[in-house]
Tab-separated table of C-alpha atoms and ligand atoms in Angstrom:
chain	number	residue	atom	x	y	z
A	384	MET	CA	0.000	0.000	0.000
A	385	GLY	CA	1.174	3.536	-0.643
A	386	PRO	CA	1.160	6.164	2.072
A	387	GLY	CA	-1.900	7.607	0.363
A	388	ALA	CA	-3.873	4.578	1.395
A	389	THR	CA	-2.554	4.811	4.945
A	390	ALA	CA	-3.370	8.486	5.201
A	391	LEU	CA	-6.766	7.724	3.784
A	392	GLY	CA	-7.420	5.165	6.492
A	393	ALA	CA	-6.323	7.593	9.176
A	394	LEU	CA	-8.416	10.387	7.738
A	395	LEU	CA	-11.455	8.169	7.617
A	396	LEU	CA	-10.914	7.245	11.230
A	397	LEU	CA	-10.844	10.920	12.034
A	398	LEU	CA	-13.461	12.201	9.661
A	399	GLY	CA	-15.349	9.376	8.074
A	400	GLN	CA	-18.697	9.488	9.720
A	401	ALA	CA	-21.774	8.613	7.754
A	402	PRO	CA	-24.181	11.474	7.308
A	403	ARG	CA	-26.693	11.491	10.119
A	404	GLY	CA	-29.368	8.829	9.872
A	405	ARG	CA	-27.857	7.011	6.880
A	406	PRO	CA	-25.156	4.835	8.312
A	407	HIS	CA	-23.857	1.835	6.516
A	408	PRO	CA	-24.302	-1.011	8.980
A	409	GLN	CA	-20.974	-2.748	8.538
A	410	CYS	CA	-18.384	-2.153	5.852
A	411	LEU	CA	-17.156	-5.679	6.174
A	412	ASP	CA	-15.038	-5.636	3.057
A	413	TYR	CA	-12.598	-3.394	4.990
A	414	LYS	CA	-12.807	-0.689	2.363
A	415	PRO	CA	-13.639	2.865	3.308
A	416	PRO	CA	-17.205	3.980	2.720
A	417	PHE	CA	-17.840	6.422	-0.102
A	418	GLN	CA	-20.690	7.972	-2.043
A	419	PRO	CA	-21.383	5.930	-5.160
A	420	PRO	CA	-21.161	8.015	-8.343
A	421	GLN	CA	-24.744	7.072	-9.188
A	422	PRO	CA	-27.718	5.984	-7.070
A	423	LEU	CA	-27.974	2.265	-6.403
A	424	ALA	CA	-30.995	0.441	-7.809
A	425	PHE	CA	-31.002	-2.733	-5.732
A	426	CYS	CA	-29.636	-1.496	-2.377
A	427	PRO	CA	-30.735	2.163	-2.514
A	428	GLU	CA	-30.326	2.621	1.249
A	429	TYR	CA	-26.566	2.731	0.621
A	430	SER	CA	-26.742	5.296	-2.197
A	431	ALA	CA	-25.654	8.255	-0.102
A	432	PHE	CA	-22.805	6.612	1.742
A	433	GLY	CA	-21.682	3.032	1.789
A	434	CYS	CA	-19.404	0.409	0.388
A	435	CYS	CA	-21.163	-0.445	-2.839
A	436	ASP	CA	-20.905	1.002	-6.339
A	437	GLY	CA	-23.231	0.527	-9.293
A	438	ARG	CA	-21.361	-2.487	-10.625
A	439	ARG	CA	-21.384	-4.244	-7.258
A	440	ASP	CA	-25.043	-3.296	-6.785
A	441	ALA	CA	-25.879	-5.038	-10.078
A	442	GLN	CA	-23.914	-8.113	-8.938
A	443	LEU	CA	-25.818	-8.165	-5.644
A	444	SER	CA	-29.088	-7.894	-7.527
A	445	ALA	CA	-28.071	-10.834	-9.732
A	446	ARG	CA	-27.049	-12.808	-6.645
A	447	PHE	CA	-30.432	-12.116	-5.087
A	448	GLN	CA	-32.178	-13.321	-8.257
A	449	VAL	CA	-30.207	-16.563	-8.164
A	450	LEU	CA	-30.873	-17.155	-4.457
A	451	GLY	CA	-34.537	-16.208	-4.879
A	452	SER	CA	-34.945	-18.705	-7.708
A	453	PHE	CA	-34.516	-21.479	-5.152
A	454	LEU	CA	-37.608	-20.285	-3.308
A	455	ASP	CA	-41.213	-20.817	-4.296
A	456	PRO	CA	-43.532	-17.781	-4.341
A	457	ALA	CA	-44.606	-18.359	-0.735
A	458	GLY	CA	-40.980	-18.696	0.375
A	459	LEU	CA	-40.059	-15.524	-1.483
A	460	GLN	CA	-42.971	-13.765	0.166
A	461	SER	CA	-41.822	-14.657	3.679
A	462	CYS	CA	-38.054	-14.685	3.206
A	463	GLY	CA	-37.363	-12.239	0.369
A	464	ARG	CA	-36.991	-9.167	2.544
A	465	PHE	CA	-34.481	-10.871	4.872
A	466	LEU	CA	-32.576	-12.255	1.946
A	467	ARG	CA	-32.308	-8.822	0.351
A	468	ASP	CA	-31.147	-7.243	3.647
A	469	LEU	CA	-28.359	-9.788	3.978
A	470	VAL	CA	-27.315	-9.684	0.341
A	471	CYS	CA	-27.140	-5.868	0.486
A	472	GLN	CA	-24.798	-6.050	3.466
A	473	ASP	CA	-22.421	-7.702	1.045
A	474	VAL	CA	-20.330	-9.606	3.551
A	475	ARG	CA	-17.004	-10.574	1.976
A	476	SER	CA	-14.963	-11.093	5.060
A	477	PRO	CA	-12.425	-13.771	5.840
A	478	VAL	CA	-13.662	-13.906	9.423
A	479	ARG	CA	-17.440	-13.784	8.998
A	480	ALA	CA	-19.718	-15.508	6.537
A	481	LEU	CA	-22.846	-13.733	7.735
A	482	PRO	CA	-23.368	-10.361	9.390
A	483	GLY	CA	-23.914	-10.172	13.135
A	484	LEU	CA	-27.677	-10.396	13.663
A	485	CYS	CA	-29.689	-9.191	16.637
A	486	PRO	CA	-31.554	-12.001	18.424
A	487	ALA	CA	-35.116	-11.070	17.361
A	488	TYR	CA	-34.115	-10.494	13.744
A	489	CYS	CA	-32.112	-13.703	13.743
A	490	ALA	CA	-35.033	-15.673	15.150
A	491	ALA	CA	-37.314	-14.347	12.397
A	492	PHE	CA	-34.661	-15.048	9.775
A	493	TRP	CA	-34.205	-18.584	11.068
A	494	LEU	CA	-37.950	-19.208	11.081
A	495	ARG	CA	-38.540	-18.006	7.525
A	496	CYS	CA	-35.265	-18.283	5.696
A	497	ARG	CA	-33.042	-21.007	7.076
A	498	SER	CA	-33.587	-23.010	3.888
A	499	VAL	CA	-31.444	-20.461	2.001
A	500	LEU	CA	-28.587	-20.682	4.456
A	501	SER	CA	-26.692	-23.237	2.431
A	502	LEU	CA	-26.890	-20.834	-0.524
A	503	LEU	CA	-25.658	-17.836	1.475
A	504	THR	CA	-22.622	-19.487	2.979
A	505	GLU	CA	-20.381	-22.503	2.610
A	506	ASP	CA	-19.055	-22.007	6.102
A	507	PRO	CA	-19.397	-25.461	7.693
A	508	ALA	CA	-19.591	-23.995	11.204
A	509	SER	CA	-22.648	-21.888	10.304
A	510	LEU	CA	-24.259	-24.718	8.357
A	511	ALA	CA	-23.796	-27.187	11.217
A	512	LEU	CA	-25.959	-24.941	13.376
A	513	GLU	CA	-28.798	-24.626	10.891
A	514	GLY	CA	-31.117	-27.066	12.655
A	515	ASP	CA	-30.942	-25.379	16.047
A	516	ARG	CA	-32.269	-21.861	16.323
A	517	ALA	CA	-30.723	-21.016	19.685
A	518	ARG	CA	-27.272	-22.205	18.714
A	519	PHE	CA	-27.479	-20.645	15.243
A	520	CYS	CA	-28.524	-17.242	16.579
A	521	GLY	CA	-26.058	-17.545	19.443
A	522	ALA	CA	-23.280	-17.947	16.902
A	523	LEU	CA	-24.391	-14.846	14.977
A	524	GLU	CA	-24.714	-12.705	18.088
A	525	LEU	CA	-22.030	-10.047	18.500
A	526	GLY	CA	-20.048	-9.425	21.655
A	527	ASP	CA	-21.319	-5.863	21.652
A	528	PRO	CA	-25.026	-6.054	20.776
A	529	THR	CA	-25.165	-2.403	19.692
A	530	TYR	CA	-23.386	-3.444	16.483
A	531	CYS	CA	-25.814	-6.207	15.460
A	532	TYR	CA	-28.083	-5.778	12.458
A	533	PRO	CA	-30.534	-4.060	12.349
A	534	ALA	CA	-30.028	-2.370	15.759
A	535	VAL	CA	-26.868	-0.681	14.460
A	536	LEU	CA	-29.021	1.341	12.063
A	537	GLY	CA	-31.078	2.807	14.901
A	538	SER	CA	-28.309	3.253	17.432
A	539	ALA	CA	-27.956	6.954	18.148
A	540	ALA	CA	-24.500	6.342	19.564
A	541	LEU	CA	-23.321	4.781	16.315
A	542	SER	CA	-25.097	7.012	13.859
A	543	GLN	CA	-25.638	10.405	15.472
A	544	GLY	CA	-23.566	12.923	17.335
A	545	LEU	CA	-20.466	10.971	16.461
A	546	GLY	CA	-18.269	13.986	16.955
A	547	ARG	CA	-19.616	15.004	20.343
A	548	VAL	CA	-16.760	15.374	22.766
A	549	ARG	CA	-16.955	13.512	26.068
A	550	GLU	CA	-15.165	15.720	28.542
A	551	GLY	CA	-14.922	15.870	32.298
A	552	ALA	CA	-13.420	18.403	34.695
A	553	HIS	CA	-9.948	17.171	33.784
A	554	GLY	CA	-10.466	17.142	30.036
A	555	CYS	CA	-11.144	14.456	27.505
A	556	LEU	CA	-12.657	11.237	28.874
A	557	GLN	CA	-12.419	9.302	25.640
A	558	LEU	CA	-10.525	9.737	22.434
A	559	CYS	CA	-12.241	12.939	21.381
A	560	LEU	CA	-13.115	13.293	17.723
A	561	ARG	CA	-14.870	16.148	16.045
A	562	GLU	CA	-16.346	15.742	12.606
A	563	VAL	CA	-15.050	18.497	10.359
A	564	ALA	CA	-15.947	17.139	6.923
A	565	ASN	CA	-17.896	14.376	5.303
A	566	GLY	CA	-18.993	13.236	1.879
A	567	LEU	CA	-15.424	13.259	0.541
A	568	ARG	CA	-14.212	10.808	-2.086
A	569	ASN	CA	-11.046	9.017	-0.935
A	570	PRO	CA	-9.395	11.906	0.903
A	571	VAL	CA	-5.615	11.396	0.980
A	572	ALA	CA	-4.235	14.625	2.415
A	573	MET	CA	-5.390	17.309	4.808
A	574	VAL	CA	-3.127	20.314	5.307
A	575	HIS	CA	-3.295	23.974	6.210
A	576	ALA	CA	-1.577	26.829	4.457
A	577	GLY	CA	0.186	28.209	7.538
A	578	ASP	CA	-1.054	31.662	6.588
A	579	GLY	CA	-3.176	32.364	9.650
A	580	SER	CA	-6.404	32.047	7.655
A	581	HIS	CA	-7.491	28.996	9.683
A	582	ARG	CA	-8.554	27.229	6.522
A	583	PHE	CA	-7.696	23.630	5.802
A	584	PHE	CA	-7.401	21.886	2.472
A	585	VAL	CA	-8.436	18.316	1.734
A	586	ALA	CA	-7.193	16.533	-1.379
A	587	GLU	CA	-9.128	13.670	-2.915
A	588	GLN	CA	-7.341	10.877	-4.774
A	589	ARG	CA	-9.283	11.638	-7.970
A	590	GLY	CA	-7.711	15.109	-8.133
A	591	CYS	CA	-9.934	17.644	-6.360
A	592	VAL	CA	-8.684	19.830	-3.519
A	593	TRP	CA	-11.372	21.368	-1.326
A	594	VAL	CA	-10.961	24.333	0.963
A	595	PHE	CA	-12.726	24.385	4.307
A	596	LEU	CA	-13.141	27.893	5.646
A	597	ALA	CA	-12.416	29.083	9.183
A	598	ASN	CA	-16.107	28.694	10.100
A	599	GLY	CA	-16.055	25.051	8.989
A	600	SER	CA	-18.020	25.383	5.766
A	601	ARG	CA	-16.647	24.045	2.528
A	602	ALA	CA	-16.201	26.479	-0.340
A	603	ALA	CA	-18.613	25.567	-3.122
A	604	ARG	CA	-15.956	25.176	-5.806
A	605	PRO	CA	-12.814	23.097	-5.476
A	606	PHE	CA	-9.635	25.013	-4.697
A	607	LEU	CA	-8.001	22.969	-7.445
A	608	ASP	CA	-9.513	20.494	-9.904
A	609	LEU	CA	-6.839	18.387	-11.591
A	610	ARG	CA	-9.127	15.509	-12.519
A	611	ALA	CA	-8.377	15.855	-16.230
A	612	ALA	CA	-4.631	15.405	-15.649
A	613	VAL	CA	-4.666	12.905	-12.777
A	614	LEU	CA	-4.310	9.251	-13.661
A	615	THR	CA	-6.446	6.968	-11.508
A	616	SER	CA	-9.570	4.826	-11.851
A	617	PRO	CA	-12.667	4.017	-9.815
A	618	TRP	CA	-11.185	0.615	-8.902
A	619	ALA	CA	-10.956	0.534	-5.099
A	620	GLY	CA	-7.427	-0.893	-5.145
A	621	ASP	CA	-5.991	1.742	-7.459
A	622	GLU	CA	-3.022	3.349	-5.700
A	623	ARG	CA	-2.493	6.013	-8.362
A	624	GLY	CA	-4.004	9.458	-8.254
A	625	PHE	CA	-3.540	12.800	-6.586
A	626	LEU	CA	-1.404	11.780	-3.619
A	627	GLY	CA	0.246	14.759	-1.996
A	628	LEU	CA	-0.120	18.453	-1.243
A	629	ALA	CA	2.147	20.882	0.617
A	630	PHE	CA	2.049	24.636	0.978
A	631	HIS	CA	5.206	26.704	0.765
A	632	PRO	CA	6.404	27.509	4.314
A	633	ARG	CA	6.015	31.183	3.441
A	634	PHE	CA	2.821	30.749	1.456
A	635	HIS	CA	1.400	34.072	2.671
A	636	ALA	CA	4.224	35.768	0.761
A	637	THR	CA	4.811	33.394	-2.165
A	638	GLY	CA	1.277	32.158	-2.869
A	639	THR	CA	2.737	28.843	-4.021
A	640	PHE	CA	1.960	25.257	-3.166
A	641	TYR	CA	3.092	21.860	-4.404
A	642	VAL	CA	1.215	18.799	-5.601
A	643	TYR	CA	2.163	15.207	-6.324
A	644	TYR	CA	0.098	13.115	-8.712
A	645	SER	CA	0.089	10.187	-11.130
A	646	ALA	CA	-0.113	11.115	-14.792
A	647	ARG	CA	0.136	9.558	-18.195
A	648	ALA	CA	3.297	10.232	-20.201
A	649	GLY	CA	2.685	8.837	-23.682
A	650	PRO	CA	2.630	5.069	-23.308
A	651	HIS	CA	4.097	5.297	-19.786
A	652	GLU	CA	2.906	6.229	-16.362
A	653	THR	CA	4.697	8.853	-14.354
A	654	ILE	CA	4.562	10.640	-11.054
A	655	ARG	CA	4.616	14.384	-11.346
A	656	VAL	CA	5.462	17.049	-8.788
A	657	SER	CA	4.322	20.535	-9.728
A	658	GLN	CA	4.134	23.975	-8.284
A	659	PHE	CA	0.913	25.944	-8.493
A	660	ARG	CA	0.029	29.464	-7.450
A	661	VAL	CA	-3.075	30.747	-5.744
A	662	SER	CA	-5.327	32.951	-7.881
A	663	ALA	CA	-4.560	36.659	-7.753
A	664	HIS	CA	-8.286	37.367	-7.385
A	665	ASP	CA	-9.559	34.634	-5.079
A	666	PRO	CA	-7.729	33.221	-2.043
A	667	ASN	CA	-9.946	30.117	-2.196
A	668	ALA	CA	-8.996	29.163	-5.744
A	669	ALA	CA	-5.747	28.068	-7.325
A	670	ASP	CA	-4.757	29.496	-10.692
A	671	PRO	CA	-5.214	26.432	-12.926
A	672	ARG	CA	-2.831	27.893	-15.528
A	673	SER	CA	0.026	28.364	-13.079
A	674	GLU	CA	1.352	24.805	-13.140
A	675	ARG	CA	5.147	24.556	-13.212
A	676	ILE	CA	6.309	20.952	-13.457
A	677	LEU	CA	9.298	20.395	-11.170
A	678	LEU	CA	9.871	16.679	-11.441
A	679	GLU	CA	8.593	13.672	-13.338
A	680	VAL	CA	9.616	10.114	-12.520
A	681	LEU	CA	8.602	7.220	-14.757
A	682	GLU	CA	6.759	4.503	-12.878
A	683	PRO	CA	7.717	0.941	-13.808
A	684	ALA	CA	4.444	-0.310	-12.278
A	685	SER	CA	1.197	1.326	-11.302
A	686	ASN	CA	1.416	0.631	-7.543
A	687	HIS	CA	3.684	1.766	-4.667
A	688	ASN	CA	3.515	5.374	-5.786
A	689	GLY	CA	4.587	7.128	-2.600
A	690	GLY	CA	3.088	10.577	-2.593
A	691	GLN	CA	4.021	12.380	0.583
A	692	LEU	CA	5.250	15.961	0.172
A	693	LEU	CA	6.705	17.733	3.203
A	694	PHE	CA	8.624	20.910	3.848
A	695	GLY	CA	11.348	20.457	6.444
A	696	ALA	CA	12.310	22.961	9.094
A	697	ASP	CA	15.124	23.772	6.621
A	698	GLU	CA	12.418	24.994	4.173
A	699	LEU	CA	13.418	22.325	1.671
A	700	LEU	CA	10.747	20.259	-0.042
A	701	TYR	CA	11.034	16.519	0.606
A	702	ILE	CA	9.444	14.178	-1.935
A	703	PHE	CA	8.691	10.510	-1.186
A	704	THR	CA	8.463	8.633	-4.461
A	705	GLY	CA	7.692	5.037	-3.462
A	706	ASP	CA	9.682	2.055	-4.669
A	707	GLY	CA	8.453	1.276	-8.162
A	708	GLY	CA	6.019	-1.454	-7.179
A	709	ARG	CA	4.814	-4.537	-9.050
A	710	ALA	CA	3.844	-7.802	-7.352
A	711	GLY	CA	6.729	-9.334	-5.418
A	712	ASP	CA	8.826	-6.135	-5.525
A	713	PRO	CA	11.005	-7.502	-8.353
A	714	PHE	CA	13.134	-4.475	-9.259
A	715	GLY	CA	16.808	-4.203	-8.463
A	716	ALA	CA	19.317	-6.793	-7.349
A	717	PHE	CA	17.819	-7.019	-3.870
A	718	GLY	CA	14.176	-6.293	-4.681
A	719	ASN	CA	12.598	-2.868	-4.449
A	720	ALA	CA	14.171	-0.398	-2.063
A	721	GLN	CA	16.232	-2.998	-0.217
A	722	ASN	CA	19.642	-1.582	-1.119
A	723	LYS	CA	20.006	1.947	0.164
B	2013	LIG	C1	-18.682	30.767	6.395
B	2013	LIG	O1	-17.991	31.842	5.845
B	2013	LIG	C2	-18.231	32.063	4.462
B	2013	LIG	C3	-17.291	33.169	4.000
B	2013	LIG	O2	-17.276	34.243	4.887
B	2013	LIG	C4	-19.685	32.383	4.232
B	2013	LIG	O3	-19.930	32.566	2.860
B	2013	LIG	C5	-20.511	31.208	4.753
B	2013	LIG	O4	-21.882	31.494	4.614
B	2013	LIG	C6	-20.186	30.933	6.200
B	2013	LIG	N1	-20.870	29.722	6.611
B	2013	LIG	C7	-21.466	29.575	7.778
B	2013	LIG	C8	-22.113	28.257	8.036
B	2013	LIG	O5	-21.512	30.469	8.592
């Protein structure tokens, strides 16, 4: 994984709260939630924020059709809703074959739907329990019942006021998080300009940089939109994209900042580090015509792209390029980056 992916995970921990009232129950594929580019037809409850895109939604719909075809009309009538709920949760986890179910929901599922169990999972442990409701539902119960489906959807603690700080006389009682942004698409960097404006800037992997004003609101237009130049794709595992952003240590005087992104260079892929300048007319917009390319490095593979940009206390710009990538780290006599 590149540092972009790590930063993304950290950012999501800090910021990634589902909009109020529309939580995704469990993103069990371990990918960060996002807003699908288009509404979902089969699992529309996850259209605003979730783990599913249109292609996956169509696959889930097809899966439901296949599973449903094993039921007669009466079975579909009594079990269809449960089946759809479970299929939409899209569990693809090495540790769980089925989502954690709350006892009452599990009992109803078992009563109406246990005949489809062998279609939903090949997990022998789950299948062995099929004949015994108490043991089956006991196995699907979660250690912390607030996370079981569907209670998790209605839990105020898990879906509302997520940023509320728990403080006592001596300060923070728990790890205190405050939501400052949501609805972002794969945020990979969050920096400030050091200019006393109390703004912060969030870069998305696809190539948009958003400015959040001192009062917390997001400026309507992106600060910078490099989507046309940035090389990436909607594939969740794509490590390429807009990966780094750093403001000049004396930005208030120079108006310059630096970006790091993947780009196409003829038949090759490259990483590119460029300088841009803020617009002369609008402090919340970059001048899109001000790009000055400082460095391009050909990428032998499309992963391990690095991406961090940092100014040191010495006011020099440090660029972290990654190690060239490809499965098995095959480059160089010792493998990627092993020989300093
Ligand atoms: C935040 O400040 C901006 C710029 O002054 C203003 O346009 C916007 O309405 C403010 N938003 C809120 C929520 O106060």
